[in-house]
Amino acid sequence: HVQLVESGGGSVQAGESLRLSCVVSGYAYSDGYCLGWFRQAPGKEREGVAQIDADDGSTYYRDSVKGRFTISRDHAKNTLYLQMNDLKDEDAAVYYCATVRRPETRLLVLSSEYNYWGQGTQVTVSS
């Protein structure tokens, strides 16, 4: 049974940094999984932030976070990370990590394509 547990959220000032962590259990990286970070602000749809292929490390970022956020994974620790620098007001949201066993050799980026989710961690940004 796949489980994901996020941590690292908090309240910061605009321009500051946070690192989110997500411990993933119940599967093997070698089985062809995608891992991703998604976020949802009040009154808005859940949106993809960054995704990574657990095998080859290929990544995808939404345009608004390119150059500021970095997604990475540590196989030894079964942990997914999201380093967020230069945070902006519009980055405030509940952040979720998610995973899915991909059916083909393609990095999945849509939230609808992911079937295992963490409980979420709140990120608040004030200016």
CSV table of C-alpha atoms in Angstrom, one decimal:
chain,number,residue,atom,x,y,z
A,1,HIS,CA,0.0,0.0,0.0
A,2,VAL,CA,1.6,3.3,-1.1
A,3,GLN,CA,1.7,6.1,1.5
A,4,LEU,CA,2.9,9.6,1.3
A,5,VAL,CA,3.6,12.0,4.2
A,6,GLU,CA,4.5,15.6,3.6
A,7,SER,CA,6.3,18.0,5.9
A,8,GLY,CA,8.0,21.4,5.8
A,9,GLY,CA,5.2,23.8,5.2
A,10,GLY,CA,5.0,27.0,7.1
A,11,SER,CA,4.6,30.8,7.0
A,12,VAL,CA,7.3,32.9,5.3
A,13,GLN,CA,7.8,36.4,4.0
A,14,ALA,CA,7.8,37.0,0.3
A,15,GLY,CA,11.3,36.3,-1.1
A,16,GLU,CA,12.1,33.7,1.5
A,17,SER,CA,12.6,29.9,1.0
A,18,LEU,CA,11.1,26.7,2.2
A,19,ARG,CA,11.8,23.0,1.5
A,20,LEU,CA,9.0,20.6,1.4
A,21,SER,CA,9.7,16.9,2.0
A,22,CYS,CA,7.5,13.8,1.2
A,23,VAL,CA,8.4,10.4,2.5
A,24,VAL,CA,7.0,7.7,0.2
A,25,SER,CA,6.5,4.1,1.2
A,26,GLY,CA,5.0,1.0,-0.2
A,27,TYR,CA,6.6,0.8,-3.6
A,28,ALA,CA,9.9,0.4,-5.4
A,29,TYR,CA,11.5,3.2,-7.4
A,30,SER,CA,12.5,0.7,-10.1
A,31,ASP,CA,8.8,-0.1,-10.9
A,32,GLY,CA,8.4,3.0,-13.1
A,33,TYR,CA,6.8,5.7,-10.9
A,34,CYS,CA,6.3,9.4,-11.4
A,35,LEU,CA,6.4,11.7,-8.4
A,36,GLY,CA,4.9,15.2,-8.2
A,37,TRP,CA,4.1,18.2,-6.2
A,38,PHE,CA,0.8,19.9,-6.7
A,39,ARG,CA,-0.9,22.8,-4.9
A,40,GLN,CA,-4.4,24.1,-4.3
A,41,ALA,CA,-5.2,27.6,-3.2
A,42,PRO,CA,-8.6,28.5,-1.7
A,43,GLY,CA,-11.2,28.8,-4.5
A,44,LYS,CA,-8.9,27.5,-7.1
A,45,GLU,CA,-8.3,24.2,-8.9
A,46,ARG,CA,-5.5,21.9,-7.9
A,47,GLU,CA,-2.5,22.6,-10.2
A,48,GLY,CA,0.7,20.9,-11.0
A,49,VAL,CA,3.9,22.5,-9.6
A,50,ALA,CA,6.7,20.1,-10.5
A,51,GLN,CA,7.0,16.4,-11.4
A,52,ILE,CA,9.9,14.0,-11.6
A,53,ASP,CA,10.4,10.5,-13.0
A,54,ALA,CA,11.6,8.4,-10.2
A,55,ASP,CA,13.8,6.3,-12.5
A,56,ASP,CA,15.6,8.7,-14.8
A,57,GLY,CA,15.1,12.0,-12.9
A,58,SER,CA,13.6,13.9,-15.8
A,59,THR,CA,11.6,16.8,-14.5
A,60,TYR,CA,8.8,19.2,-15.5
A,61,TYR,CA,7.9,22.6,-14.0
A,62,ARG,CA,5.0,24.9,-14.4
A,63,ASP,CA,6.2,28.1,-16.0
A,64,SER,CA,5.5,30.3,-12.9
A,65,VAL,CA,8.0,28.4,-10.7
A,66,LYS,CA,10.8,27.8,-13.2
A,67,GLY,CA,14.0,29.1,-11.9
A,68,ARG,CA,12.7,29.3,-8.3
A,69,PHE,CA,11.6,25.8,-7.4
A,70,THR,CA,13.6,22.5,-7.7
A,71,ILE,CA,12.1,19.0,-7.4
A,72,SER,CA,14.4,16.2,-6.4
A,73,ARG,CA,14.3,12.7,-4.9
A,74,ASP,CA,16.5,10.7,-2.7
A,75,HIS,CA,16.2,7.0,-3.3
A,76,ALA,CA,18.0,6.0,-0.1
A,77,LYS,CA,15.6,8.0,2.0
A,78,ASN,CA,12.5,7.3,-0.1
A,79,THR,CA,11.9,11.0,0.0
A,80,LEU,CA,10.8,13.6,-2.5
A,81,TYR,CA,11.7,17.2,-2.1
A,82,LEU,CA,10.6,20.6,-3.3
A,83,GLN,CA,13.0,23.4,-2.7
A,84,MET,CA,11.1,26.7,-3.1
A,85,ASN,CA,13.1,29.9,-3.3
A,86,ASP,CA,12.0,33.5,-3.8
A,87,LEU,CA,8.5,32.7,-2.7
A,88,LYS,CA,5.7,34.9,-3.9
A,89,ASP,CA,2.2,35.7,-2.6
A,90,GLU,CA,0.8,33.6,-5.4
A,91,ASP,CA,2.7,30.5,-4.2
A,92,ALA,CA,0.6,30.3,-1.1
A,93,ALA,CA,-1.5,27.1,-1.1
A,94,VAL,CA,-1.8,23.7,0.4
A,95,TYR,CA,0.9,21.6,-1.3
A,96,TYR,CA,0.5,17.9,-1.9
A,97,CYS,CA,2.9,15.2,-3.1
A,98,ALA,CA,1.6,12.4,-5.2
A,99,THR,CA,2.8,9.4,-7.1
A,100,VAL,CA,1.6,7.1,-9.8
A,101,ARG,CA,2.9,4.1,-11.6
A,102,ARG,CA,3.2,5.3,-15.1
A,103,PRO,CA,1.7,3.1,-17.8
A,104,GLU,CA,4.2,4.1,-20.4
A,105,THR,CA,7.6,5.8,-20.7
A,106,ARG,CA,6.3,9.4,-20.2
A,107,LEU,CA,6.5,11.8,-17.4
A,108,LEU,CA,2.9,12.4,-16.1
A,109,VAL,CA,2.2,16.0,-15.2
A,110,LEU,CA,-1.6,16.3,-14.7
A,111,SER,CA,-3.1,15.9,-11.2
A,112,SER,CA,-5.8,13.7,-12.7
A,113,GLU,CA,-3.1,11.2,-13.7
A,114,TYR,CA,-1.9,10.6,-10.1
A,115,ASN,CA,-3.6,8.2,-7.8
A,116,TYR,CA,-1.7,8.2,-4.5
A,117,TRP,CA,-1.7,11.4,-2.5
A,118,GLY,CA,-0.4,12.8,0.7
A,119,GLN,CA,-2.4,14.8,3.2
A,120,GLY,CA,-1.0,18.2,2.2
A,121,THR,CA,1.1,20.8,3.9
A,122,GLN,CA,0.2,24.5,4.1
A,123,VAL,CA,2.5,27.2,2.7
A,124,THR,CA,1.6,30.7,3.6
A,125,VAL,CA,3.4,33.7,2.1
A,126,SER,CA,3.0,37.2,3.3
A,127,SER,CA,4.4,40.4,1.8
